[in-house]
Each structure stands twice: as structure tokens, then as C-alpha cells.
PDB file of C-alpha atoms in Angstrom:
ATOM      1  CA  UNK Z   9      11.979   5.462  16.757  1.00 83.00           C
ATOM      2  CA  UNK Z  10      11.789   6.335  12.873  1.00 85.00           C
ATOM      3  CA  UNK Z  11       9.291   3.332  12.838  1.00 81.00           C
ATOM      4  CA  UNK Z  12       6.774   4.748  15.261  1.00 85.00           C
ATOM      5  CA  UNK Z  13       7.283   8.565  13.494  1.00 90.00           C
ATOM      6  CA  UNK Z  14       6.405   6.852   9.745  1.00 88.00           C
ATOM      7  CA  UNK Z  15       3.016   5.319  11.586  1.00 85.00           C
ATOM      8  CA  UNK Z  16       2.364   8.730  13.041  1.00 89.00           C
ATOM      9  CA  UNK Z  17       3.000  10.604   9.890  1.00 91.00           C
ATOM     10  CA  UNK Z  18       2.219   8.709   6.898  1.00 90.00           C
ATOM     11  CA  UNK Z  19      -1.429   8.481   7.616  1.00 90.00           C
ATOM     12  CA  UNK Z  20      -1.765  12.531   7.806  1.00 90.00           C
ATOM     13  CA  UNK Z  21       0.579  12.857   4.780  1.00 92.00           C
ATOM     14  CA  UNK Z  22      -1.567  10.519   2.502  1.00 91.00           C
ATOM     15  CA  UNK Z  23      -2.725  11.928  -0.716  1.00 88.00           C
ATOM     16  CA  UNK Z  24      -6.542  11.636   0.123  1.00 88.00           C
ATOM     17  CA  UNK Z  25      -6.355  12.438   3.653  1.00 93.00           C
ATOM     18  CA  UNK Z  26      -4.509  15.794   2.724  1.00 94.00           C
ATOM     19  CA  UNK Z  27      -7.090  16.504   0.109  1.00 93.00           C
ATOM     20  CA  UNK Z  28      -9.868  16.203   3.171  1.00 93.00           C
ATOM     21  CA  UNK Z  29      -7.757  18.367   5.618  1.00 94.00           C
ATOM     22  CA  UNK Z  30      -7.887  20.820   2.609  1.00 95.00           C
ATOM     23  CA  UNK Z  31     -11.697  20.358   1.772  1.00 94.00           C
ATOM     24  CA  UNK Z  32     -12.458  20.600   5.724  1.00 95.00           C
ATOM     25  CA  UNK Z  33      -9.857  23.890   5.956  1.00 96.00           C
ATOM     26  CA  UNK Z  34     -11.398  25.366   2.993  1.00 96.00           C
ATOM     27  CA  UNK Z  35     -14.929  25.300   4.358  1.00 95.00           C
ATOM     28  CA  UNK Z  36     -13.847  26.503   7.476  1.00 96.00           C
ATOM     29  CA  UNK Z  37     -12.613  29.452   5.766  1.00 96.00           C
ATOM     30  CA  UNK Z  38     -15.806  29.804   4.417  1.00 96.00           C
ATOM     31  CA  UNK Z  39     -17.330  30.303   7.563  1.00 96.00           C
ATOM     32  CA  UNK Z  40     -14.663  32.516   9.134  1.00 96.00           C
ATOM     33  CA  UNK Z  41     -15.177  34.839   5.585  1.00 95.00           C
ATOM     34  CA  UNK Z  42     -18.083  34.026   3.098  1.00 92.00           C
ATOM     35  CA  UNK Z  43     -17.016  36.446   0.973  1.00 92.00           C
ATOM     36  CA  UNK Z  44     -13.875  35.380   0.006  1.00 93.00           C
ATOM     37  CA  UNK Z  45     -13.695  33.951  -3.799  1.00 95.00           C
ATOM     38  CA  UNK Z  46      -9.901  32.486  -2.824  1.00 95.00           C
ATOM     39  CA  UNK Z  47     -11.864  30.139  -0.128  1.00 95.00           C
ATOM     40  CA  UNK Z  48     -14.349  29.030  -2.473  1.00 96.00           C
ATOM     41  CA  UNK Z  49     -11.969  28.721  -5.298  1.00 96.00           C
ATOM     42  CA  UNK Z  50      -9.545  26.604  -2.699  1.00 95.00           C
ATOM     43  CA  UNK Z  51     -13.113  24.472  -1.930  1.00 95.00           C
ATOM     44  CA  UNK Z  52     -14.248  23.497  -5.154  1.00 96.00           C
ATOM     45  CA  UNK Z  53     -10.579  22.742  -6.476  1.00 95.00           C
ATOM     46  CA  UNK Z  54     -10.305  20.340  -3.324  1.00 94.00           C
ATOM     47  CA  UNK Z  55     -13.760  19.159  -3.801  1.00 94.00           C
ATOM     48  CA  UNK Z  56     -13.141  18.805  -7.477  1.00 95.00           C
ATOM     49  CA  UNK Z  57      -9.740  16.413  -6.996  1.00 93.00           C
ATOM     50  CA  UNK Z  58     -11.704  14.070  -3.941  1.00 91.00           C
ATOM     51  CA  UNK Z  59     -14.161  13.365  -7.245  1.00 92.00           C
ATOM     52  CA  UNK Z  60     -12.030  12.934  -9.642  1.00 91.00           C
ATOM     53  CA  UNK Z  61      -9.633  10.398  -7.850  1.00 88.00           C
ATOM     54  CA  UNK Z  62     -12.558   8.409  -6.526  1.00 89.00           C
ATOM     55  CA  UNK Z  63     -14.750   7.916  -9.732  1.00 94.00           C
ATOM     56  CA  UNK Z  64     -11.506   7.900 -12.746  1.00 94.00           C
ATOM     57  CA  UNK Z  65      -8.831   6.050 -12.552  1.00 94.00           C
ATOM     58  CA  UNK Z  66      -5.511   8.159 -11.820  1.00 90.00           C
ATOM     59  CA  UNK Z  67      -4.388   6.132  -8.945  1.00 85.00           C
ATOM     60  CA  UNK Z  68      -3.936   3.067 -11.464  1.00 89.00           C
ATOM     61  CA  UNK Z  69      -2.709   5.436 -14.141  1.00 92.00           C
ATOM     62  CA  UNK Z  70       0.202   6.552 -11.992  1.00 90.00           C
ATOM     63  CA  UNK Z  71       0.665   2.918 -10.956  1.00 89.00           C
ATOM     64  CA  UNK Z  72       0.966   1.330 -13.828  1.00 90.00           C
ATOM     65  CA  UNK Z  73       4.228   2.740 -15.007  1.00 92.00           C
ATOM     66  CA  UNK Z  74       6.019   1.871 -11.510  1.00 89.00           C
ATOM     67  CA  UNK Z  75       4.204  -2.004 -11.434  1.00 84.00           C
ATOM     68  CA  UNK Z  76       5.390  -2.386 -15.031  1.00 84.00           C
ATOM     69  CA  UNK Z  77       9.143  -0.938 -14.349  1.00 88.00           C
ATOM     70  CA  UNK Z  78      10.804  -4.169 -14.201  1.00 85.00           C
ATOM     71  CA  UNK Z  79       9.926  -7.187 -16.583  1.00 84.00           C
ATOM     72  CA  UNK Z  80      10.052 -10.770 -16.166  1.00 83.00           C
ATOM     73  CA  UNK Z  81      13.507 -11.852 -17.807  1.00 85.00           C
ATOM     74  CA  UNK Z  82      12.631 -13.939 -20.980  1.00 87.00           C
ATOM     75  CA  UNK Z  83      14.113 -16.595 -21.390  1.00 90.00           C
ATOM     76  CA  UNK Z  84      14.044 -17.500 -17.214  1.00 88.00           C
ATOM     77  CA  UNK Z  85      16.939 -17.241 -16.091  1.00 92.00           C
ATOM     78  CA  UNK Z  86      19.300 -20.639 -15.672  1.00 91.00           C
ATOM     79  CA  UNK Z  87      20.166 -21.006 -12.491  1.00 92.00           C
ATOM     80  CA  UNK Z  88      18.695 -18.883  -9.459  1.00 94.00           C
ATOM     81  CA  UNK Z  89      20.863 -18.640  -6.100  1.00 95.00           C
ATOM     82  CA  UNK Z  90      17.596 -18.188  -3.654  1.00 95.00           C
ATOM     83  CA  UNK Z  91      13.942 -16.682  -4.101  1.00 96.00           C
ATOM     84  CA  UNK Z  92      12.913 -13.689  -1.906  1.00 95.00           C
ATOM     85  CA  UNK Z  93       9.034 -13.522  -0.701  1.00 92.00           C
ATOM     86  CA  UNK Z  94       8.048 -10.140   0.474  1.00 90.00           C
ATOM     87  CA  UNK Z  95       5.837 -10.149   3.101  1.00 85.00           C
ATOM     88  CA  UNK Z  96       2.548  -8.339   2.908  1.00 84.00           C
ATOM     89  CA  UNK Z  97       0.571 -11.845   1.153  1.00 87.00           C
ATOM     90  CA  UNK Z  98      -0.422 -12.928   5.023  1.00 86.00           C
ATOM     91  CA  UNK Z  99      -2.867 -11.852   7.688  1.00 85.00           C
ATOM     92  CA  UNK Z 100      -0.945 -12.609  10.795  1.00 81.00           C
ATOM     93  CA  UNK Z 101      -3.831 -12.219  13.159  1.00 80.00           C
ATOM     94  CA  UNK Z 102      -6.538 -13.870  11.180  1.00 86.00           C
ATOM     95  CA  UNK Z 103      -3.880 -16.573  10.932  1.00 84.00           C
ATOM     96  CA  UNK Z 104      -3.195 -17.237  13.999  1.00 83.00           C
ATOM     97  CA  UNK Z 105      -7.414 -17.408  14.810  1.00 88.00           C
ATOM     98  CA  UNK Z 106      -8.118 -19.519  12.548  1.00 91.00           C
ATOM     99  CA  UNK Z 107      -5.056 -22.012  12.931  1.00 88.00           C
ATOM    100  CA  UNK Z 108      -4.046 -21.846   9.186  1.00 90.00           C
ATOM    101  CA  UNK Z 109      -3.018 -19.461   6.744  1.00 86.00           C
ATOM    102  CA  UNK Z 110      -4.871 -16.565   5.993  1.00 89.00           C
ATOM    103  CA  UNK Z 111      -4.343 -15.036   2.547  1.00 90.00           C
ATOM    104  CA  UNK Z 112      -4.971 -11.418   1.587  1.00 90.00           C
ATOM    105  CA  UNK Z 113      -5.027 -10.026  -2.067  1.00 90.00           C
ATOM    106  CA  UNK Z 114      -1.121 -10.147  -2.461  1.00 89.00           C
ATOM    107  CA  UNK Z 115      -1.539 -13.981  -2.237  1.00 90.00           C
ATOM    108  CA  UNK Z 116       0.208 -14.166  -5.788  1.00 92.00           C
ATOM    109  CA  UNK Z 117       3.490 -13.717  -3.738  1.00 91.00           C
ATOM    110  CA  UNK Z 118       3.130 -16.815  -2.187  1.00 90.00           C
ATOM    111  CA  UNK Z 119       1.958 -18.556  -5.594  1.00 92.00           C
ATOM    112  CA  UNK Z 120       4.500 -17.263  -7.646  1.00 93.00           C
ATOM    113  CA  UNK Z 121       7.710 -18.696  -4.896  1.00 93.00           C
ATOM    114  CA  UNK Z 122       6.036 -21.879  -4.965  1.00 94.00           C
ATOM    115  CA  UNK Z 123       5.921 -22.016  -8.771  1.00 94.00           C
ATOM    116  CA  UNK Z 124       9.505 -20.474  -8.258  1.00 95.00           C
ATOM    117  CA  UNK Z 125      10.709 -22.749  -6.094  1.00 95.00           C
ATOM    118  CA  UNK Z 126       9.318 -26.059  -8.295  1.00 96.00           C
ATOM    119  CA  UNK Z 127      11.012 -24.289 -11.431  1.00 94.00           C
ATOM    120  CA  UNK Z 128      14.225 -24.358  -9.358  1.00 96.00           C
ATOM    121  CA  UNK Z 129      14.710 -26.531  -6.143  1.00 95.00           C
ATOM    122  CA  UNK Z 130      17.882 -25.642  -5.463  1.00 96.00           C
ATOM    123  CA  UNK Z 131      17.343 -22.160  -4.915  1.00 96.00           C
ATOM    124  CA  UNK Z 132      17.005 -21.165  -1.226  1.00 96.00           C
ATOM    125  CA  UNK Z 133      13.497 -19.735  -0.152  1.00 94.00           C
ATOM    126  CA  UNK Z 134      13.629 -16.418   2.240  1.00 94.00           C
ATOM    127  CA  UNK Z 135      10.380 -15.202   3.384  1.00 89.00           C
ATOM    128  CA  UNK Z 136      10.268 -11.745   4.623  1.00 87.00           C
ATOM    129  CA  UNK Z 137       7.598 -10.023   6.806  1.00 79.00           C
ATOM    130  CA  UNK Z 138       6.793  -8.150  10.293  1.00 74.00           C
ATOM    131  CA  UNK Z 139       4.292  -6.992  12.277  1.00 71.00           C
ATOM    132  CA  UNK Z 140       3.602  -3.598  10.997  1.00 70.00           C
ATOM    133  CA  UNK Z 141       1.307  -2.423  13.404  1.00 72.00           C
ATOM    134  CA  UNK Z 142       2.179   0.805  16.111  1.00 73.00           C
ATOM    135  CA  UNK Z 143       0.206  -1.120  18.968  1.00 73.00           C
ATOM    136  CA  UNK Z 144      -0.763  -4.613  18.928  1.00 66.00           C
ATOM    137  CA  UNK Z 145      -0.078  -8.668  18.728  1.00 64.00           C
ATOM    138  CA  UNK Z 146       3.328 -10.112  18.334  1.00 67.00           C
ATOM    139  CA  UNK Z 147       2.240 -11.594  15.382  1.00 70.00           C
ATOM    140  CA  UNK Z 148       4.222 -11.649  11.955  1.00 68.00           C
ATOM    141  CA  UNK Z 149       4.400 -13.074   8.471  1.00 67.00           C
ATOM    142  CA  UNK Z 150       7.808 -14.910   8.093  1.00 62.00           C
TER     143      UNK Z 150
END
């Protein structure tokens, strides 16, 4: 249930599409009353933040602090117990066409546990992954 409410949800709630329900409100506020300076000032503050987060580069700005929250341990560590994948590196569908594996631009995942797993063989490999999609194939990563 809470699965099929986050896919309903999360694509309203998203920061860009909220700024366009704002932009598209604001001009329809417009047109209900021209005159009103709070409508324009709500349009052009809308319109102003769709520019500025598709031409500079906030989105990476606010990334970079949570991407670079948690450091590779120097030295390695000794001895590793098992190596966890997180899905997202694979494109199920595309996959399953093509008879192969289809990487996306998360492929690192899959370099790093096999440069992981040569560094220590012992270490048991877990791959992690589902099918994310509301409707669709049965089709998943691990």
C-alpha cells in the first residue's frame, strides 16, 4: 500500500514539478485578476526559481555535502564480512531485451563490488534491487 501512495505522491511533491504547479497557478491568477501585484509577484518569483535551478548549479550544490557525508576509510579496512550492491546500476527491461546486462549511469556500483570483491574474496556479495515501477514487467535487478 505505502509503495503505490510514494509512486502517486512523490512525483507531484518533486521540487520542480511544485515550482510548475506554482508558475501554472500563478498565471491563472493572473487571468482570474490582472490587477493583482501579489499574482505577479507570486509569477515572477516562481518563474525566477524554474531559471535559476535549470541554468546554475544548486541541485549539485545541495548534493555535494550529502554525496561527500561518508568517506572511504583510509587505510581499507582488514577484513570485510560481505559487500552490499544497491540496486539502481541495472536496466531490468533493456536487460532482459537484449539478453545481457544493461548498465545505466550508476554502473560504478557494479565496478566498485567487483574491485571489492577481488580486494577481498572472502567477503560475501549481496546484490539488492526491485522492480520499482507502479505498473509493469516482473523484471528486477538482483
Amino acid at each position: 500500500m505505502w509503495f503505490t501512495i510514494s509512486k502517486l505522491v512523490a512525483p507531484v511533491l518533486a521540487p520542480a514539478n511544485l515550482l510548475l504547479g506554482l508558475l501554472v497557478a500563478s498565471a491563472a491568477w493572473i487571468l482570474w485578476r490582472p490587477r493583482s501585484r501579489a499574482a505577479r509577484r507570486l509569477a515572477a518569483l516562481a518563474g525566477a526559481a524554474t531559471v535559476a535551478l535549470a541554468v546554475l548549479p544548486i541541485p549539485d550544490l545541495l548534493l555535494r555535502p550529502l554525496e561527500g557525508r561518508f568517506a572511504r576509510p583510509v587505510p581499507p579496512p582488514a577484513d570485510v564480512a560481505g559487500i552490499v550492491v544497491l540496486g539502481g546500476a541495472v536496466q531490468p527491461e533493456m536487460s532482459a531485451m537484449r539478453g545481457e546486462v544493461a548498465l545505466n549511469r550508476a554502473a560504478e556500483r557494479m565496478t566498485e563490488a567487483v574491485a571489492l570483491s577481488r580486494r577481498y574474496p572472502q567477503a560475501r556479495l549481496v546484490f539488492t534491487g526491485a522492480n520499482a515501477a507502479l505498473l509493469g514487467s516482473a523484471n528486477t535487478e538482483a
